[in-house]
CSV table of C-alpha atoms in Angstrom, one decimal:
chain,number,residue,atom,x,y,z
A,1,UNK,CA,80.1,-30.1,24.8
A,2,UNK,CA,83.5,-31.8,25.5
A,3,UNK,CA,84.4,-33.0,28.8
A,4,UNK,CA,88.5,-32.1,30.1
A,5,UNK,CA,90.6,-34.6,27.8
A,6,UNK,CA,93.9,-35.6,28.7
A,7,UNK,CA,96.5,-34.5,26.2
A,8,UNK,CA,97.3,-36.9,23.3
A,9,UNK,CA,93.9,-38.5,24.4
A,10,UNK,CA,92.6,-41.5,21.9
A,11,UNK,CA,90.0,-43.4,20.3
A,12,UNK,CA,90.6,-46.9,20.3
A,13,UNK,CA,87.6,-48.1,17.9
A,14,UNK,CA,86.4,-46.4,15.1
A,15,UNK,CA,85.9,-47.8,11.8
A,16,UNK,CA,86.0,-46.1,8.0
A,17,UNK,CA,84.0,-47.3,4.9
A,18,UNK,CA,84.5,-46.3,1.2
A,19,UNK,CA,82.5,-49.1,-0.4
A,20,UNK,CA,82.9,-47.1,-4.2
A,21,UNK,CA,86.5,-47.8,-3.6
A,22,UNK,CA,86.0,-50.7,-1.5
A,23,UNK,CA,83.5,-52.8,-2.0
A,24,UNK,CA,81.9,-54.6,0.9
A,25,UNK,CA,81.4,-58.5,0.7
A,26,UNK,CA,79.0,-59.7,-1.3
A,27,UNK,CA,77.5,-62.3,2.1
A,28,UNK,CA,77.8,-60.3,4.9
A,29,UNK,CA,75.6,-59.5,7.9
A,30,UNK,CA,74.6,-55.7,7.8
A,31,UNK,CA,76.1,-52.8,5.1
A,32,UNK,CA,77.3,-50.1,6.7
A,33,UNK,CA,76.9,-46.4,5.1
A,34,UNK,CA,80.0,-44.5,3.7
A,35,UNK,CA,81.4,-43.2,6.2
A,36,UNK,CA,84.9,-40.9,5.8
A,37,UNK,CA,88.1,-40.9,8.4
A,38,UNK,CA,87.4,-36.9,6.9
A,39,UNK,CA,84.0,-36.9,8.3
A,40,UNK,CA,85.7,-38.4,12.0
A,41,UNK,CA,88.5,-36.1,12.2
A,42,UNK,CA,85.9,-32.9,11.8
A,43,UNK,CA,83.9,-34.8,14.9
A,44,UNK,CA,86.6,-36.0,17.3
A,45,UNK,CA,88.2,-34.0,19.5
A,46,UNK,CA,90.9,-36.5,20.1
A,47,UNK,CA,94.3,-36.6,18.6
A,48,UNK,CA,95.3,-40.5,18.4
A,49,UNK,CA,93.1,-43.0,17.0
A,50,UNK,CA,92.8,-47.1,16.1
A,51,UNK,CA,90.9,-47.8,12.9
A,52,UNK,CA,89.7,-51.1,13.2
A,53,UNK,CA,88.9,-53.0,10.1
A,54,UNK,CA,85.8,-54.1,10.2
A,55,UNK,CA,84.2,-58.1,9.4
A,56,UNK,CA,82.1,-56.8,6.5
A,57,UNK,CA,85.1,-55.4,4.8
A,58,UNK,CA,86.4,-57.9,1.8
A,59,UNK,CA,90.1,-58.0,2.8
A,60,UNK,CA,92.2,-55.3,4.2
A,61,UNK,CA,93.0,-52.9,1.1
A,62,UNK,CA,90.8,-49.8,2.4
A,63,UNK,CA,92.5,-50.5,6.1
A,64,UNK,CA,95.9,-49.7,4.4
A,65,UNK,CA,94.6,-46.6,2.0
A,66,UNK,CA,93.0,-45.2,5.1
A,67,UNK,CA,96.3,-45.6,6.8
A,68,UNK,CA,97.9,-44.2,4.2
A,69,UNK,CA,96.0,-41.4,3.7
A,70,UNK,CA,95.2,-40.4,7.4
A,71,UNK,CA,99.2,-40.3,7.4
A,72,UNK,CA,99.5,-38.1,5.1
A,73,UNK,CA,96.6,-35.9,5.2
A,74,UNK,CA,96.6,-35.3,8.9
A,75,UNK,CA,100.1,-35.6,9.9
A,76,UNK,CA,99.4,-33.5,13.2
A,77,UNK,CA,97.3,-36.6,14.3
A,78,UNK,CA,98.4,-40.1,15.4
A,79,UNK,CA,96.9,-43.2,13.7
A,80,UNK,CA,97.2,-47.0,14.3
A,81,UNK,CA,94.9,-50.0,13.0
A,82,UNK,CA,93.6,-53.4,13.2
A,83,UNK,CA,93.7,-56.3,11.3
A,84,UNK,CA,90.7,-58.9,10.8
A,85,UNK,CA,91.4,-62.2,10.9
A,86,UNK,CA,90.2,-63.5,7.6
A,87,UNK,CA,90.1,-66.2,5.4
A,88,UNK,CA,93.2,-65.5,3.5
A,89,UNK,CA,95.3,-64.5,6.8
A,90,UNK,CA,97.8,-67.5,6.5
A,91,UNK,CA,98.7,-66.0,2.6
A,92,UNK,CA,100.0,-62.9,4.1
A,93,UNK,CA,104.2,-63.4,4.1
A,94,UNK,CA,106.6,-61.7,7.2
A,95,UNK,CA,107.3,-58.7,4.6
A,96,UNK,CA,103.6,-58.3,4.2
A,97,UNK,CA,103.5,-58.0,8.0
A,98,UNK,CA,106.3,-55.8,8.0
A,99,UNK,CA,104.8,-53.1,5.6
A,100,UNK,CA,101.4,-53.1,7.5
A,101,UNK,CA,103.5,-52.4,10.8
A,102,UNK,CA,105.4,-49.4,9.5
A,103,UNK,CA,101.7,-48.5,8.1
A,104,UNK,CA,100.5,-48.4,12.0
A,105,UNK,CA,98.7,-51.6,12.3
A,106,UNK,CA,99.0,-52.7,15.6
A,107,UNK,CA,96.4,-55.4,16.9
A,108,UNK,CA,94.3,-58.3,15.0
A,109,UNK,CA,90.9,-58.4,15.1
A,110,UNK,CA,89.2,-61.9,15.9
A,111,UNK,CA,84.9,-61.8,15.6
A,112,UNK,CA,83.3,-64.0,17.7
A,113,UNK,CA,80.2,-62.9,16.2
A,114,UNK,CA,78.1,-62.2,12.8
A,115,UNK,CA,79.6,-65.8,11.8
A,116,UNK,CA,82.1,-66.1,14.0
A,117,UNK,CA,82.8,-69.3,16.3
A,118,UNK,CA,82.7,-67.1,18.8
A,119,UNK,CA,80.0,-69.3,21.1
A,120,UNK,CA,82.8,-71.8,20.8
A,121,UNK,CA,85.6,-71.9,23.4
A,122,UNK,CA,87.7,-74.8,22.2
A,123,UNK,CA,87.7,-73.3,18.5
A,124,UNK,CA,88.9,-69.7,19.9
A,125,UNK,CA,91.4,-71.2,21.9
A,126,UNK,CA,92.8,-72.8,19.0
A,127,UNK,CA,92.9,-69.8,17.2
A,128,UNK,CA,94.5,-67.9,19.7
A,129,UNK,CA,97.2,-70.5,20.4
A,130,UNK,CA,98.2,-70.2,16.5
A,131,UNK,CA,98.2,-66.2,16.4
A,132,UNK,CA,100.1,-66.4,19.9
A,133,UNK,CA,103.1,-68.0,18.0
A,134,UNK,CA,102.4,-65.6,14.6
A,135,UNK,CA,104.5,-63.5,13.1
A,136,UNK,CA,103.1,-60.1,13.8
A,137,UNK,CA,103.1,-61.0,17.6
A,138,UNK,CA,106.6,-62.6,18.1
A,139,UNK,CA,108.2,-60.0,16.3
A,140,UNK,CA,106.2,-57.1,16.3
A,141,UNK,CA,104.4,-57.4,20.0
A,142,UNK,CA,101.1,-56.8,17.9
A,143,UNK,CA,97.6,-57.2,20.2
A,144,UNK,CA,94.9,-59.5,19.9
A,145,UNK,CA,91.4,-57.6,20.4
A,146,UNK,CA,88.7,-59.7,20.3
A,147,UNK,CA,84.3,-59.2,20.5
A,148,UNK,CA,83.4,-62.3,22.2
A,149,UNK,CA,80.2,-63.2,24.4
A,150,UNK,CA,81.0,-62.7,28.4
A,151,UNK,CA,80.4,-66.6,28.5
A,152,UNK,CA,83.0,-67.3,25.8
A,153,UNK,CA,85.5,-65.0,28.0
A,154,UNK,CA,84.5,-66.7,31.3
A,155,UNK,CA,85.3,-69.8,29.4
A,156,UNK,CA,88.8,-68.8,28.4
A,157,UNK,CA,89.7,-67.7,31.9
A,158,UNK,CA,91.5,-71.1,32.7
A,159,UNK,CA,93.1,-71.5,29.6
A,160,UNK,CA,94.6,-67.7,29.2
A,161,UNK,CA,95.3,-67.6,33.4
A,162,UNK,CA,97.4,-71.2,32.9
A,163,UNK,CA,98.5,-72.2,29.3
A,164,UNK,CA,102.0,-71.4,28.8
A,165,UNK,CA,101.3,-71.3,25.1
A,166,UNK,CA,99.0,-68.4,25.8
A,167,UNK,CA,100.8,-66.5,28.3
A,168,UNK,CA,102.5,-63.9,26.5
A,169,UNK,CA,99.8,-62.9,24.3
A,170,UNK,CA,98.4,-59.3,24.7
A,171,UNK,CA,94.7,-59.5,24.4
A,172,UNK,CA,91.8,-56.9,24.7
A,173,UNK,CA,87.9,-57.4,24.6
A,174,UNK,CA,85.9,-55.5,22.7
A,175,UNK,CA,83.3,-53.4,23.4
A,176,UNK,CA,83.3,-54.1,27.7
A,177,UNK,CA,83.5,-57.6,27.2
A,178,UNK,CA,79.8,-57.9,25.9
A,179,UNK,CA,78.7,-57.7,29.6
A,180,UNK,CA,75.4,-56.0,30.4
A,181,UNK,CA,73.6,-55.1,33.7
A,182,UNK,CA,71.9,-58.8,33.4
A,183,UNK,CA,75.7,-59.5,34.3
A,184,UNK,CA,76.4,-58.1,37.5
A,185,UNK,CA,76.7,-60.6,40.6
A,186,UNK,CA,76.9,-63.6,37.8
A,187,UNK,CA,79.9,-65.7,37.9
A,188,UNK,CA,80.4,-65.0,33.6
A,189,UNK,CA,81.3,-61.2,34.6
A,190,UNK,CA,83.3,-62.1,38.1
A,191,UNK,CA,85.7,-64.9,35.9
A,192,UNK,CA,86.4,-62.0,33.3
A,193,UNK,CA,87.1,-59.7,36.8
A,194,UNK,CA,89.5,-61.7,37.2
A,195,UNK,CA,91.3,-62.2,33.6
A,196,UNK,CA,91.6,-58.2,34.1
A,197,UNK,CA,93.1,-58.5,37.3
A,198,UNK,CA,95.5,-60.9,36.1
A,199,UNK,CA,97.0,-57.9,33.7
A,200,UNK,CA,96.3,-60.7,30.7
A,201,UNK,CA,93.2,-58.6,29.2
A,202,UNK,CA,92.5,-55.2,28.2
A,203,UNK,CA,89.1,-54.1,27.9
A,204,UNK,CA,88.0,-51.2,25.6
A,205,UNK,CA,84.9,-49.3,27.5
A,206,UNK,CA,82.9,-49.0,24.1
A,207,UNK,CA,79.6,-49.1,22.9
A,208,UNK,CA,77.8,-48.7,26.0
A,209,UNK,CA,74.3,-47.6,24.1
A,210,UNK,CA,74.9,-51.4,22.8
A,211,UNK,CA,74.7,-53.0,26.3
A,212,UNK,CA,72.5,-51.1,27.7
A,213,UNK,CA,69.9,-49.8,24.8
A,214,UNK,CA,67.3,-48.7,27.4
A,215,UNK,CA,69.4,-46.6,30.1
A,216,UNK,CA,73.5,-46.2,29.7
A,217,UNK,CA,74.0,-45.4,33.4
A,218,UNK,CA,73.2,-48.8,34.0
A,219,UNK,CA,76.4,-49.5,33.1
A,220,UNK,CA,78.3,-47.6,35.8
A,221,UNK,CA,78.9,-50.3,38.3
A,222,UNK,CA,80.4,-52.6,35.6
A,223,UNK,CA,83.0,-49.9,34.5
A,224,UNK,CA,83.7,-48.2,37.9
A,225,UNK,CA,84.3,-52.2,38.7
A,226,UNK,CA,86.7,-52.8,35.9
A,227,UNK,CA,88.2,-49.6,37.0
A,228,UNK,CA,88.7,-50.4,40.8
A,229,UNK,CA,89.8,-53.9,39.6
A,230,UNK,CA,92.5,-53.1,36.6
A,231,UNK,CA,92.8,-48.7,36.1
A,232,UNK,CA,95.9,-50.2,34.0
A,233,UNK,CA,93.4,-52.4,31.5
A,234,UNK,CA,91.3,-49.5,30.5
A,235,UNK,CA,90.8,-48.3,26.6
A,236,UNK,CA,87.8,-46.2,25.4
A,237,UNK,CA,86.3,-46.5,21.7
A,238,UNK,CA,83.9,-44.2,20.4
A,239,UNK,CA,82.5,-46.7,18.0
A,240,UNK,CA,82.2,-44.6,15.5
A,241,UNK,CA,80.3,-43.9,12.7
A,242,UNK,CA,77.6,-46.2,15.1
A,243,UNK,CA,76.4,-48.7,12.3
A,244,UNK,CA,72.8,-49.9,12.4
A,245,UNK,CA,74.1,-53.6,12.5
A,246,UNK,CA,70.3,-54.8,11.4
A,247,UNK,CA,68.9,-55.6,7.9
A,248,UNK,CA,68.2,-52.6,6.2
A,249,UNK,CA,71.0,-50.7,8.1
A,250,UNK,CA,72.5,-49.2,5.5
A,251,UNK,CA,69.0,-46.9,5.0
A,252,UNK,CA,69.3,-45.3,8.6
A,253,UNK,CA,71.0,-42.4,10.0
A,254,UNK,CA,73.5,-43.2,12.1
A,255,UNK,CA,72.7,-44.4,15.8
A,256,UNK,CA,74.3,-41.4,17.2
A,257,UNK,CA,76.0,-38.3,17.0
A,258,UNK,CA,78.6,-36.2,18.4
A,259,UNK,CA,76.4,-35.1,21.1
A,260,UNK,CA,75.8,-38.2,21.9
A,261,UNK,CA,79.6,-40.0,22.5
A,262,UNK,CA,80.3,-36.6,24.4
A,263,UNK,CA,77.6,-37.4,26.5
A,264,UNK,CA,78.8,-40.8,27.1
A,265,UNK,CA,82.3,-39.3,27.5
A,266,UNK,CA,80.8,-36.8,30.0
A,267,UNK,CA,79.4,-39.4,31.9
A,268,UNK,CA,82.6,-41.8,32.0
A,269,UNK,CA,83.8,-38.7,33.7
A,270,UNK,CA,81.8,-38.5,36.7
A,271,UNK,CA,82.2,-42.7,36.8
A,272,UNK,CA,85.8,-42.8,36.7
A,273,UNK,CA,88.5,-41.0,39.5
A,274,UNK,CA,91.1,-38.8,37.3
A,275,UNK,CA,93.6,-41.4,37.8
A,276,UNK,CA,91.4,-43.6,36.3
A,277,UNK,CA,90.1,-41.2,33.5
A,278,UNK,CA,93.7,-39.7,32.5
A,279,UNK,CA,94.5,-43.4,32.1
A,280,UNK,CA,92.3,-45.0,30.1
A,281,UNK,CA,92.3,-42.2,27.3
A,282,UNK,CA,96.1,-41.6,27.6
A,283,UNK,CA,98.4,-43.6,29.1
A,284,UNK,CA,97.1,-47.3,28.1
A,285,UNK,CA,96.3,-46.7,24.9
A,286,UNK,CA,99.8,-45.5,23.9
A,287,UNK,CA,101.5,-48.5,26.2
A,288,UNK,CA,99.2,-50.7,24.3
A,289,UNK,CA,99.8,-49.4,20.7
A,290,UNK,CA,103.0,-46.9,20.8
């Protein structure tokens, strides 16, 4: 079912939800099903993983147990997570920090959407200027991965290519960068192009049924682009569990199943050289969160 996988391949975005532990918040967008880093590790065939906290967790308490327990439970297997940037973020303390690094965390999480300012360039901007000089990053080289709309990225192109303040900050877009085949020729997808050709973004290839709902291979010229472009700038998340992001969410199966991500997989296969492939599932990943 499988296609080849490098050794020590990873899953750069999958997320976990206990809400009988963890209870979600009370306003939040969609609520997800439970769904078990168990239930992942029986599905997955890959070794190395980021668990990325997700926006309608309340805090990051079930991040850490996971991280935790995942350590200790599977300690064959190689985890790392992300951070949301929250309400509360400026309470957390350098030893706080510290303790979530030796945990694995790795990269914080900014939403541009479900209430998220991410439709507003300035205000992201600003926000990344102040995580640029946090703690975690100065001292700890932690990433930035952020879900943004394309034009949001194609606004930030200037800024990230030229402000000093900016310029050593790791960042990675979330699930392709929100492009889609409406995309392709458009000036939006050539100005992100070129923040992955500068080396200043990553891009996870993620969520591709999201982009392109109607027909997935309608996504190959973007990611064999971004390939050709930056081979170097390539992640791949399996998005898992798949959350029905819509009201009433929480009463559906999940959009898809293991057949389905190693479809997608098998597909990325044919898209991508080995170079490419080998890269984006191996070598960047542990660069980008070692």
């Amino acid at each position: 079912m499988w296609p080849d996988l490098p050794t020590h391949s990873w899953d750069c975005h999958i997320h976990s939800f206990n809400p009988e532990t963890h209870p979600f918040k009370p306003a939040r967008t969609y609520t997800p099903p439970p769904a078990s880093l168990a239930s992942f590790v029986q599905q997955s065939p890959v070794s190395r993983v980021m668990l990325v906290q997700a926006t309608v967790e309340d805090g990051y308490a079930g991040l850490v147990d996971n991280l935790a327990q995942f350590r200790k439970e599977y300690s064959n297997l190689t985890i790392r997570g992300t951070i949301v940037k929250q309400s509360k973020w400026d309470e957390l303390d350098a030893k706080t920090f510290d303790t979530l690094h030796e945990l694995g965390v790795r990269s914080i999480r900014v939403h541009g959407f479900y209430g998220g300012s991410g439709g507003d360039p300035t205000a992201i901007c600003e926000t990344l200027r102040s995580l640029a000089v946090s703690y975690p990053v100065q001292t700890h080289g932690w990433t930035v991965s952020a879900q943004l709309p394309l034009k949001t990225w194609a606004a930030l192109s200037k800024p990230l290519l030229q402000d000093p303040e900016l310029s050593h900050l790791r960042l990675i877009a979330d699930h392709n960068g929100c492009s889609t085949p409406a995309d392709i020729g458009g000036p939006d997808l050539e100005s992100f192009l070129e923040l992955l050709r500068s080396k200043r973004v990553r891009v996870k290839i993620s969520a591709l049924y999201r982009r392109s709902p109607k027909d997935i291979q309608a996504m190959r010229w973007i990611i064999q682009r971004f390939a050709e472009v930056a081979s170097d700038a390539l992640l791949w998340g399996s998005d898992w569990p798949h959350c029905d992001t819509t009201a009433g969410g929480d009463a559906l199966p999940p959009l898809r199943g293991p057949h389905e991500v190693a479809g997608e997989l098998r597909l990325l296969r044919d898209w991508l050289t080995d170079d490419q492939w080998r890269k984006m599932l191996s070598d960047n990943p542990q660069k980008t969160f070692a």
